[in-house]
Amino acid sequence: MTIGVAILGSTGSIGTTALRVLARHRSRFHVAALTANSNARVLAEQAKATGAGFVGLVSNGNDIPDAWCLGPDALVQAAQLPDADIVLNAVVGAAGLDATLAALRAGKRVALANKETLVVAGELATSTARESGGEIIPVDSEHSAILQCLAGRPASQVRRVILTASGGPFRDWSQQQIAHATLADALRHPTWQMGRKITVDSATLANKALEVIEAHFLFQLPYDAIDVVVHPQSVVHSMVEFVDGSVLAQVGVPSMELPVLYALTHPERIEELAIPSFDPVASSPLTFERVRLDDFPALRLGIEAGRAGGAAPAVFNAANEKAVALFLDGALSFVDIARAISSALDRLGGLPGRTREELLAADVAARDHVASLFRK
Ligand code: NAD
Ligand code: MG
């Protein structure tokens, strides 16, 4: 019997990476389910290649096979399948939340790339996991690194974690230059090939704020124990400083295949010959810089929202999602993204955020607020 993996968001950057990894490990895993938002053509190819028992398409359903599940409910259905032992959530944005919660409620392992889940509903997701025996294993490279460095040691032995950030395409741009950054500039990430939303998040550093909040919930660490350092080479994936002063880092070439595979096998490791051996000399020099918080306000805003708690992280996330979507459509400028987030947090950051309904209401209010700011 092989382990069933449901891949939510299979047509995206992480989804296709996961399918490449799984194709090399067919004696251990099978693909139990595939879902995509709208790319029916690629989804059909993937369904044929993997023989997945369940195929779900959220929107755009012309001329599709009768057996496919259609509509927004496809994600939750895939997440609850008895044949899915692991749910790899590689959906982008808060749209992934309900599927994560459903998989956790069913006691499954969620291999979580969809960091927005933990930002919108960190308390809810972690308490659901605790109560139902489900578990969240991060796919995000920084959090995979921390998990590997911790090797089962409790938060009480950790002094702090240090998340590394590539710094994005504007790492060495002046504030003046950033003010004139175009969409094409923002989409030119120096070290990672990713979906468009996370690529823009890496340029504003909103991605690192999402990751600080993600680390807070995943590892149950206070915000004071989570630092960020810029590391342009993306070779040191993150570090853990223990109470005795020792620091462990997880290191390797930038490839999401590694953290995807590890999220499936944790705490075991299995042989993977397709990943080239690490060459420290070829990767050198490795450098580190302080993060320029004043020039990348989205990072500071996100960390403040995390500290504030309640619905503030959900408002931060939704305002960012909406602003990035508008930026990708050419409807606002790069620096407007942080302005929109700031305005939404000022207006809505104090909303209650204990239940799923309260969090989703805050999410909708933040999107509406950002849309109203830029309505012509
Ligand atoms: P992507 O845009 O390439 O792919 C997103 C996938 O989700 C696609 O399959 C798409 O069909 C599906 N999707 C989009 N909107 C949906 C919706 N409303 N309902 C259902 N499905 C929907 O994105 P990506 O770069 O693969 O990122 C996916 C997630 O992984 C994000 O949360 C991102 O932050 C995280 N992540 C990505 C990387 C990376 O290297 N790409 C690294 C770390 C974390
Ligand atoms: Mg990351």
GROMACS .gro file of C-alpha atoms and ligand atoms in nm:
model
  421
    1MET     CA    1   0.000   0.000   0.000
    2THR     CA    2   0.141   0.334  -0.098
    3ILE     CA    3   0.068   0.666   0.073
    4GLY     CA    4  -0.205   0.874  -0.095
    5VAL     CA    5  -0.131   1.241  -0.156
    6ALA     CA    6  -0.400   1.492  -0.252
    7ILE     CA    7  -0.248   1.791  -0.431
    8LEU     CA    8  -0.456   2.106  -0.405
    9GLY     CA    9  -0.335   2.364  -0.655
   10SER     CA   10  -0.164   2.100  -0.871
   11THR     CA   11  -0.124   2.329  -1.174
   12GLY     CA   12   0.077   2.592  -0.987
   13SER     CA   13   0.446   2.629  -0.915
   14ILE     CA   14   0.445   2.418  -0.597
   15GLY     CA   15   0.185   2.177  -0.738
   16THR     CA   16   0.394   2.093  -1.045
   17THR     CA   17   0.708   2.072  -0.831
   18ALA     CA   18   0.529   1.818  -0.610
   19LEU     CA   19   0.420   1.613  -0.912
   20ARG     CA   20   0.782   1.597  -1.032
   21VAL     CA   21   0.894   1.477  -0.690
   22LEU     CA   22   0.612   1.221  -0.660
   23ALA     CA   23   0.682   1.081  -1.009
   24ARG     CA   24   1.025   0.976  -0.878
   25HIS     CA   25   0.881   0.803  -0.571
   26ARG     CA   26   0.597   0.591  -0.707
   27SER     CA   27   0.690   0.291  -0.491
   28ARG     CA   28   0.609   0.498  -0.182
   29PHE     CA   29   0.336   0.746  -0.288
   30HIS     CA   30   0.040   0.769  -0.524
   31VAL     CA   31  -0.156   1.077  -0.627
   32ALA     CA   32  -0.501   1.048  -0.468
   33ALA     CA   33  -0.642   1.380  -0.590
   34LEU     CA   34  -0.565   1.682  -0.803
   35THR     CA   35  -0.737   2.019  -0.795
   36ALA     CA   36  -0.689   2.343  -0.987
   37ASN     CA   37  -0.860   2.676  -1.013
   38SER     CA   38  -0.920   2.707  -1.389
   39ASN     CA   39  -0.647   2.544  -1.598
   40ALA     CA   40  -0.851   2.247  -1.724
   41ARG     CA   41  -0.604   2.155  -1.997
   42VAL     CA   42  -0.305   2.107  -1.768
   43LEU     CA   43  -0.526   1.942  -1.507
   44ALA     CA   44  -0.642   1.685  -1.764
   45GLU     CA   45  -0.281   1.606  -1.857
   46GLN     CA   46  -0.191   1.564  -1.492
   47ALA     CA   47  -0.493   1.342  -1.429
   48LYS     CA   48  -0.389   1.117  -1.718
   49ALA     CA   49  -0.025   1.099  -1.610
   50THR     CA   50  -0.097   1.022  -1.245
   51GLY     CA   51  -0.422   0.823  -1.261
   52ALA     CA   52  -0.556   1.033  -0.972
   53GLY     CA   53  -0.887   0.897  -0.843
   54PHE     CA   54  -1.033   1.244  -0.781
   55VAL     CA   55  -1.001   1.550  -1.002
   56GLY     CA   56  -1.151   1.885  -0.902
   57LEU     CA   57  -1.180   2.211  -1.092
   58VAL     CA   58  -1.296   2.522  -0.906
   59SER     CA   59  -1.402   2.741  -1.199
   60ASN     CA   60  -1.414   2.755  -1.580
   61GLY     CA   61  -1.591   2.426  -1.642
   62ASN     CA   62  -1.659   2.394  -2.018
   63ASP     CA   63  -1.617   2.054  -2.187
   64ILE     CA   64  -1.474   1.875  -1.889
   65PRO     CA   65  -1.501   1.502  -1.812
   66ASP     CA   66  -1.821   1.398  -1.627
   67ALA     CA   67  -1.623   1.236  -1.347
   68TRP     CA   68  -1.459   1.561  -1.240
   69CYS     CA   69  -1.584   1.750  -0.937
   70LEU     CA   70  -1.672   2.109  -1.025
   71GLY     CA   71  -1.692   2.423  -0.812
   72PRO     CA   72  -1.537   2.573  -0.499
   73ASP     CA   73  -1.636   2.270  -0.286
   74ALA     CA   74  -1.385   2.055  -0.480
   75LEU     CA   75  -1.099   2.157  -0.249
   76VAL     CA   76  -1.272   2.048   0.072
   77GLN     CA   77  -1.391   1.725  -0.091
   78ALA     CA   78  -1.038   1.642  -0.203
   79ALA     CA   79  -0.903   1.725   0.143
   80GLN     CA   80  -1.140   1.476   0.309
   81LEU     CA   81  -1.094   1.176   0.077
   82PRO     CA   82  -1.028   0.853   0.266
   83ASP     CA   83  -0.757   0.771   0.009
   84ALA     CA   84  -0.567   1.094   0.087
   85ASP     CA   85  -0.327   1.031   0.376
   86ILE     CA   86  -0.148   1.359   0.312
   87VAL     CA   87  -0.304   1.678   0.177
   88LEU     CA   88  -0.050   1.901   0.006
   89ASN     CA   89  -0.212   2.243   0.011
   90ALA     CA   90  -0.046   2.443  -0.267
   91VAL     CA   91  -0.337   2.678  -0.330
   92VAL     CA   92  -0.252   3.048  -0.324
   93GLY     CA   93  -0.430   3.276  -0.078
   94ALA     CA   94  -0.706   3.255   0.182
   95ALA     CA   95  -0.900   3.036  -0.065
   96GLY     CA   96  -0.701   2.746   0.082
   97LEU     CA   97  -0.829   2.789   0.438
   98ASP     CA   98  -1.133   2.562   0.445
   99ALA     CA   99  -0.948   2.273   0.282
  100THR     CA  100  -0.672   2.295   0.543
  101LEU     CA  101  -0.927   2.295   0.824
  102ALA     CA  102  -1.119   2.004   0.668
  103ALA     CA  103  -0.805   1.793   0.629
  104LEU     CA  104  -0.697   1.865   0.987
  105ARG     CA  105  -1.045   1.782   1.117
  106ALA     CA  106  -1.016   1.448   0.937
  107GLY     CA  107  -0.691   1.387   1.127
  108LYS     CA  108  -0.466   1.410   0.822
  109ARG     CA  109  -0.120   1.547   0.763
  110VAL     CA  110  -0.135   1.878   0.584
  111ALA     CA  111   0.185   1.952   0.393
  112LEU     CA  112   0.129   2.325   0.393
  113ALA     CA  113   0.261   2.555   0.124
  114ASN     CA  114  -0.050   2.773   0.158
  115LYS     CA  115   0.097   2.993   0.434
  116GLU     CA  116  -0.204   3.229   0.407
  117THR     CA  117  -0.404   2.962   0.598
  118LEU     CA  118  -0.192   3.014   0.908
  119VAL     CA  119  -0.193   3.390   0.874
  120VAL     CA  120  -0.570   3.415   0.843
  121ALA     CA  121  -0.654   3.153   1.105
  122GLY     CA  122  -0.343   3.045   1.294
  123GLU     CA  123  -0.518   2.981   1.626
  124LEU     CA  124  -0.805   2.799   1.462
  125ALA     CA  125  -0.583   2.580   1.244
  126THR     CA  126  -0.342   2.484   1.523
  127SER     CA  127  -0.621   2.413   1.772
  128THR     CA  128  -0.807   2.206   1.511
  129ALA     CA  129  -0.489   2.004   1.454
  130ARG     CA  130  -0.442   1.948   1.828
  131GLU     CA  131  -0.802   1.839   1.883
  132SER     CA  132  -0.831   1.608   1.582
  133GLY     CA  133  -0.486   1.452   1.571
  134GLY     CA  134  -0.405   1.616   1.239
  135GLU     CA  135  -0.066   1.777   1.180
  136ILE     CA  136   0.070   2.070   0.984
  137ILE     CA  137   0.410   2.017   0.821
  138PRO     CA  138   0.544   2.324   0.645
  139VAL     CA  139   0.651   2.325   0.281
  140ASP     CA  140   0.778   2.683   0.297
  141SER     CA  141   1.157   2.646   0.273
  142GLU     CA  142   1.231   2.862   0.580
  143HIS     CA  143   0.990   2.670   0.802
  144SER     CA  144   1.104   2.336   0.666
  145ALA     CA  145   1.457   2.444   0.760
  146ILE     CA  146   1.347   2.533   1.114
  147LEU     CA  147   1.158   2.206   1.153
  148GLN     CA  148   1.469   2.016   1.043
  149CYS     CA  149   1.697   2.214   1.278
  150LEU     CA  150   1.461   2.164   1.573
  151ALA     CA  151   1.462   1.787   1.521
  152GLY     CA  152   1.188   1.746   1.780
  153ARG     CA  153   1.326   1.982   2.044
  154PRO     CA  154   1.056   2.186   2.220
  155ALA     CA  155   1.011   2.565   2.197
  156SER     CA  156   1.145   2.593   2.553
  157GLN     CA  157   1.495   2.508   2.421
  158VAL     CA  158   1.485   2.775   2.151
  159ARG     CA  159   1.620   3.125   2.210
  160ARG     CA  160   1.508   3.247   1.869
  161VAL     CA  161   1.471   3.153   1.506
  162ILE     CA  162   1.628   3.354   1.225
  163LEU     CA  163   1.429   3.352   0.901
  164THR     CA  164   1.636   3.427   0.594
  165ALA     CA  165   1.497   3.649   0.317
  166SER     CA  166   1.646   3.682  -0.031
  167GLY     CA  167   1.556   4.051  -0.019
  168GLY     CA  168   1.375   4.023  -0.351
  169PRO     CA  169   1.450   4.222  -0.668
  170PHE     CA  170   1.462   4.558  -0.485
  171ARG     CA  171   1.708   4.457  -0.213
  172ASP     CA  172   1.966   4.713  -0.321
  173TRP     CA  173   1.730   4.972  -0.476
  174SER     CA  174   1.700   5.313  -0.314
  175GLN     CA  175   1.364   5.426  -0.177
  176GLN     CA  176   1.346   5.664  -0.473
  177GLN     CA  177   1.396   5.380  -0.722
  178ILE     CA  178   1.143   5.156  -0.545
  179ALA     CA  179   0.884   5.435  -0.577
  180HIS     CA  180   0.904   5.389  -0.955
  181ALA     CA  181   0.923   5.008  -0.967
  182THR     CA  182   0.711   4.851  -1.242
  183LEU     CA  183   0.524   4.521  -1.251
  184ALA     CA  184   0.797   4.371  -1.469
  185ASP     CA  185   1.060   4.479  -1.214
  186ALA     CA  186   0.862   4.323  -0.928
  187LEU     CA  187   0.819   3.993  -1.115
  188ARG     CA  188   1.195   3.951  -1.167
  189HIS     CA  189   1.285   3.748  -0.856
  190PRO     CA  190   1.660   3.691  -0.819
  191THR     CA  191   1.664   3.335  -0.680
  192TRP     CA  192   1.323   3.160  -0.698
  193GLN     CA  193   1.079   3.080  -0.982
  194MET     CA  194   0.733   3.102  -0.822
  195GLY     CA  195   0.371   3.200  -0.879
  196ARG     CA  196   0.302   3.568  -0.946
  197LYS     CA  197   0.139   3.651  -0.613
  198ILE     CA  198   0.423   3.520  -0.395
  199THR     CA  199   0.676   3.677  -0.634
  200VAL     CA  200   0.522   4.021  -0.573
  201ASP     CA  201   0.505   3.941  -0.199
  202SER     CA  202   0.879   3.871  -0.211
  203ALA     CA  203   0.939   4.212  -0.367
  204THR     CA  204   0.738   4.402  -0.102
  205LEU     CA  205   0.866   4.166   0.174
  206ALA     CA  206   0.501   4.103   0.268
  207ASN     CA  207   0.599   3.740   0.211
  208LYS     CA  208   0.844   3.758   0.501
  209ALA     CA  209   0.573   3.906   0.725
  210LEU     CA  210   0.344   3.617   0.630
  211GLU     CA  211   0.631   3.383   0.718
  212VAL     CA  212   0.695   3.545   1.058
  213ILE     CA  213   0.328   3.490   1.147
  214GLU     CA  214   0.346   3.138   1.003
  215ALA     CA  215   0.650   3.063   1.225
  216HIS     CA  216   0.474   3.204   1.533
  217PHE     CA  217   0.188   2.957   1.492
  218LEU     CA  218   0.379   2.657   1.361
  219PHE     CA  219   0.644   2.657   1.632
  220GLN     CA  220   0.450   2.832   1.909
  221LEU     CA  221   0.717   3.102   1.943
  222PRO     CA  222   0.662   3.459   2.067
  223TYR     CA  223   0.721   3.732   1.806
  224ASP     CA  224   1.028   3.854   1.999
  225ALA     CA  225   1.189   3.518   1.927
  226ILE     CA  226   1.150   3.548   1.547
  227ASP     CA  227   1.411   3.752   1.359
  228VAL     CA  228   1.460   3.816   0.987
  229VAL     CA  229   1.793   3.858   0.810
  230VAL     CA  230   1.855   3.924   0.442
  231HIS     CA  231   2.058   3.653   0.270
  232PRO     CA  232   2.068   3.718  -0.105
  233GLN     CA  233   2.196   3.374  -0.211
  234SER     CA  234   1.901   3.179  -0.063
  235VAL     CA  235   2.134   2.895   0.038
  236VAL     CA  236   2.092   2.911   0.418
  237HIS     CA  237   1.719   2.840   0.438
  238SER     CA  238   1.687   2.953   0.802
  239MET     CA  239   1.852   2.910   1.143
  240VAL     CA  240   1.760   2.817   1.499
  241GLU     CA  241   1.949   2.958   1.797
  242PHE     CA  242   1.911   2.734   2.102
  243VAL     CA  243   1.915   2.845   2.467
  244ASP     CA  244   2.281   2.742   2.504
  245GLY     CA  245   2.383   2.976   2.219
  246SER     CA  246   2.436   2.707   1.956
  247VAL     CA  247   2.297   2.792   1.613
  248LEU     CA  248   2.189   2.529   1.363
  249ALA     CA  249   2.119   2.615   1.000
  250GLN     CA  250   1.973   2.409   0.717
  251VAL     CA  251   2.156   2.467   0.392
  252GLY     CA  252   2.117   2.370   0.027
  253VAL     CA  253   2.068   2.489  -0.327
  254PRO     CA  254   1.741   2.682  -0.371
  255SER     CA  255   1.498   2.413  -0.488
  256MET     CA  256   1.145   2.366  -0.356
  257GLU     CA  257   1.173   1.994  -0.438
  258LEU     CA  258   1.359   1.942  -0.110
  259PRO     CA  259   1.107   2.096   0.131
  260VAL     CA  260   0.818   1.937  -0.063
  261LEU     CA  261   0.973   1.591  -0.027
  262TYR     CA  262   1.059   1.649   0.337
  263ALA     CA  263   0.702   1.755   0.420
  264LEU     CA  264   0.586   1.419   0.281
  265THR     CA  265   0.842   1.204   0.464
  266HIS     CA  266   0.904   1.394   0.793
  267PRO     CA  267   1.053   1.287   1.029
  268GLU     CA  268   1.206   1.027   0.797
  269ARG     CA  269   1.437   1.100   0.506
  270ILE     CA  270   1.434   0.897   0.189
  271GLU     CA  271   1.696   0.869  -0.080
  272GLU     CA  272   1.661   1.134  -0.352
  273LEU     CA  273   1.919   1.102  -0.628
  274ALA     CA  274   1.775   1.378  -0.848
  275ILE     CA  275   1.885   1.658  -0.615
  276PRO     CA  276   2.246   1.749  -0.699
  277SER     CA  277   2.499   1.729  -0.416
  278PHE     CA  278   2.566   2.057  -0.240
  279ASP     CA  279   2.886   2.232  -0.345
  280PRO     CA  280   2.985   2.488  -0.078
  281VAL     CA  281   3.254   2.642  -0.296
  282ALA     CA  282   3.019   2.696  -0.590
  283SER     CA  283   2.768   2.854  -0.349
  284SER     CA  284   3.014   3.094  -0.192
  285PRO     CA  285   3.030   3.364  -0.081
  286LEU     CA  286   2.732   3.355   0.154
  287THR     CA  287   2.641   3.700   0.282
  288PHE     CA  288   2.393   3.844   0.532
  289GLU     CA  289   2.247   4.193   0.566
  290ARG     CA  290   2.012   4.372   0.798
  291VAL     CA  291   1.660   4.405   0.663
  292ARG     CA  292   1.561   4.762   0.558
  293LEU     CA  293   1.233   4.784   0.748
  294ASP     CA  294   1.176   5.152   0.664
  295ASP     CA  295   1.202   5.092   0.290
  296PHE     CA  296   0.979   4.782   0.293
  297PRO     CA  297   0.683   4.890   0.508
  298ALA     CA  298   0.474   4.580   0.430
  299LEU     CA  299   0.709   4.373   0.646
  300ARG     CA  300   0.672   4.596   0.949
  301LEU     CA  301   0.294   4.622   0.902
  302GLY     CA  302   0.259   4.245   0.884
  303ILE     CA  303   0.465   4.180   1.196
  304GLU     CA  304   0.265   4.445   1.384
  305ALA     CA  305  -0.057   4.279   1.268
  306GLY     CA  306   0.075   3.946   1.393
  307ARG     CA  307   0.154   4.093   1.733
  308ALA     CA  308  -0.189   4.262   1.751
  309GLY     CA  309  -0.365   3.930   1.688
  310GLY     CA  310  -0.744   3.902   1.656
  311ALA     CA  311  -0.848   3.966   1.297
  312ALA     CA  312  -0.545   4.189   1.225
  313PRO     CA  313  -0.339   3.918   1.049
  314ALA     CA  314  -0.645   3.823   0.839
  315VAL     CA  315  -0.693   4.191   0.748
  316PHE     CA  316  -0.324   4.220   0.660
  317ASN     CA  317  -0.345   3.913   0.439
  318ALA     CA  318  -0.669   4.005   0.262
  319ALA     CA  319  -0.562   4.366   0.202
  320ASN     CA  320  -0.235   4.237   0.060
  321GLU     CA  321  -0.407   3.978  -0.162
  322LYS     CA  322  -0.645   4.239  -0.301
  323ALA     CA  323  -0.375   4.502  -0.350
  324VAL     CA  324  -0.144   4.254  -0.523
  325ALA     CA  325  -0.426   4.144  -0.754
  326LEU     CA  326  -0.486   4.510  -0.847
  327PHE     CA  327  -0.112   4.565  -0.893
  328LEU     CA  328  -0.095   4.260  -1.124
  329ASP     CA  329  -0.384   4.412  -1.322
  330GLY     CA  330  -0.193   4.738  -1.358
  331ALA     CA  331  -0.449   4.926  -1.145
  332LEU     CA  332  -0.207   5.056  -0.880
  333SER     CA  333   0.161   5.121  -0.826
  334PHE     CA  334   0.408   4.909  -0.633
  335VAL     CA  335   0.420   5.138  -0.328
  336ASP     CA  336   0.038   5.154  -0.322
  337ILE     CA  337   0.039   4.792  -0.200
  338ALA     CA  338   0.181   4.883   0.142
  339ARG     CA  339  -0.034   5.199   0.154
  340ALA     CA  340  -0.347   4.989   0.098
  341ILE     CA  341  -0.246   4.742   0.369
  342SER     CA  342  -0.179   5.024   0.614
  343SER     CA  343  -0.515   5.187   0.544
  344ALA     CA  344  -0.702   4.857   0.585
  345LEU     CA  345  -0.528   4.782   0.915
  346ASP     CA  346  -0.603   5.132   1.048
  347ARG     CA  347  -0.969   5.090   0.963
  348LEU     CA  348  -1.029   4.720   1.034
  349GLY     CA  349  -0.735   4.583   1.236
  350GLY     CA  350  -0.934   4.583   1.560
  351LEU     CA  351  -1.212   4.353   1.434
  352PRO     CA  352  -1.276   4.033   1.632
  353GLY     CA  353  -1.113   3.721   1.489
  354ARG     CA  354  -1.188   3.418   1.702
  355THR     CA  355  -1.416   3.217   1.476
  356ARG     CA  356  -1.392   3.123   1.111
  357GLU     CA  357  -1.695   3.343   1.040
  358GLU     CA  358  -1.539   3.648   1.210
  359LEU     CA  359  -1.212   3.594   1.024
  360LEU     CA  360  -1.384   3.558   0.687
  361ALA     CA  361  -1.592   3.871   0.756
  362ALA     CA  362  -1.271   4.063   0.828
  363ASP     CA  363  -1.120   3.919   0.509
  364VAL     CA  364  -1.415   4.040   0.298
  365ALA     CA  365  -1.419   4.383   0.468
  366ALA     CA  366  -1.046   4.430   0.400
  367ARG     CA  367  -1.080   4.337   0.031
  368ASP     CA  368  -1.377   4.574  -0.006
  369HIS     CA  369  -1.185   4.851   0.168
  370VAL     CA  370  -0.884   4.816  -0.064
  371ALA     CA  371  -1.109   4.802  -0.371
  372SER     CA  372  -1.285   5.122  -0.259
  373LEU     CA  373  -0.951   5.302  -0.219
  374PHE     CA  374  -0.867   5.256  -0.587
  375ARG     CA  375  -1.213   5.272  -0.745
  376LYS     CA  376  -1.207   5.533  -1.017
  377NAD     P1  377   0.069   2.947  -0.820
  377NAD     O1  378  -0.008   3.070  -0.851
  377NAD     O2  379   0.178   2.905  -0.911
  377NAD     O3  380  -0.033   2.825  -0.808
  377NAD     C1  381  -0.151   2.834  -0.733
  377NAD     C2  382  -0.237   2.709  -0.751
  377NAD     O4  383  -0.358   2.727  -0.676
  377NAD     C3  384  -0.280   2.682  -0.895
  377NAD     O5  385  -0.288   2.542  -0.915
  377NAD     C4  386  -0.421   2.740  -0.903
  377NAD     O6  387  -0.503   2.673  -0.995
  377NAD     C5  388  -0.472   2.719  -0.762
  377NAD     N1  389  -0.565   2.824  -0.719
  377NAD     C6  390  -0.548   2.958  -0.728
  377NAD     N2  391  -0.654   3.024  -0.679
  377NAD     C7  392  -0.740   2.929  -0.637
  377NAD     C8  393  -0.870   2.933  -0.579
  377NAD     N3  394  -0.933   3.049  -0.555
  377NAD     N4  395  -0.930   2.816  -0.549
  377NAD     C9  396  -0.869   2.700  -0.576
  377NAD     N5  397  -0.746   2.688  -0.630
  377NAD    C10  398  -0.684   2.802  -0.662
  377NAD     O7  399   0.123   2.966  -0.672
  377NAD     P2  400   0.252   2.900  -0.604
  377NAD     O8  401   0.370   2.983  -0.628
  377NAD     O9  402   0.259   2.753  -0.637
  377NAD    O10  403   0.216   2.917  -0.449
  377NAD    C11  404   0.120   2.836  -0.384
  377NAD    C12  405   0.131   2.858  -0.233
  377NAD    O11  406   0.259   2.811  -0.192
  377NAD    C13  407   0.122   3.005  -0.191
  377NAD    O12  408   0.058   3.012  -0.067
  377NAD    C14  409   0.267   3.045  -0.176
  377NAD    O13  410   0.284   3.150  -0.083
  377NAD    C15  411   0.329   2.917  -0.125
  377NAD     N6  412   0.472   2.901  -0.151
  377NAD    C16  413   0.517   2.897  -0.280
  377NAD    C17  414   0.652   2.882  -0.307
  377NAD    C18  415   0.704   2.871  -0.448
  377NAD    O14  416   0.822   2.844  -0.467
  377NAD     N7  417   0.620   2.887  -0.550
  377NAD    C19  418   0.743   2.874  -0.200
  377NAD    C20  419   0.694   2.880  -0.070
  377NAD    C21  420   0.558   2.892  -0.047
  378MG      MG  421   0.947   3.099   0.205
   0.00000   0.00000   0.00000
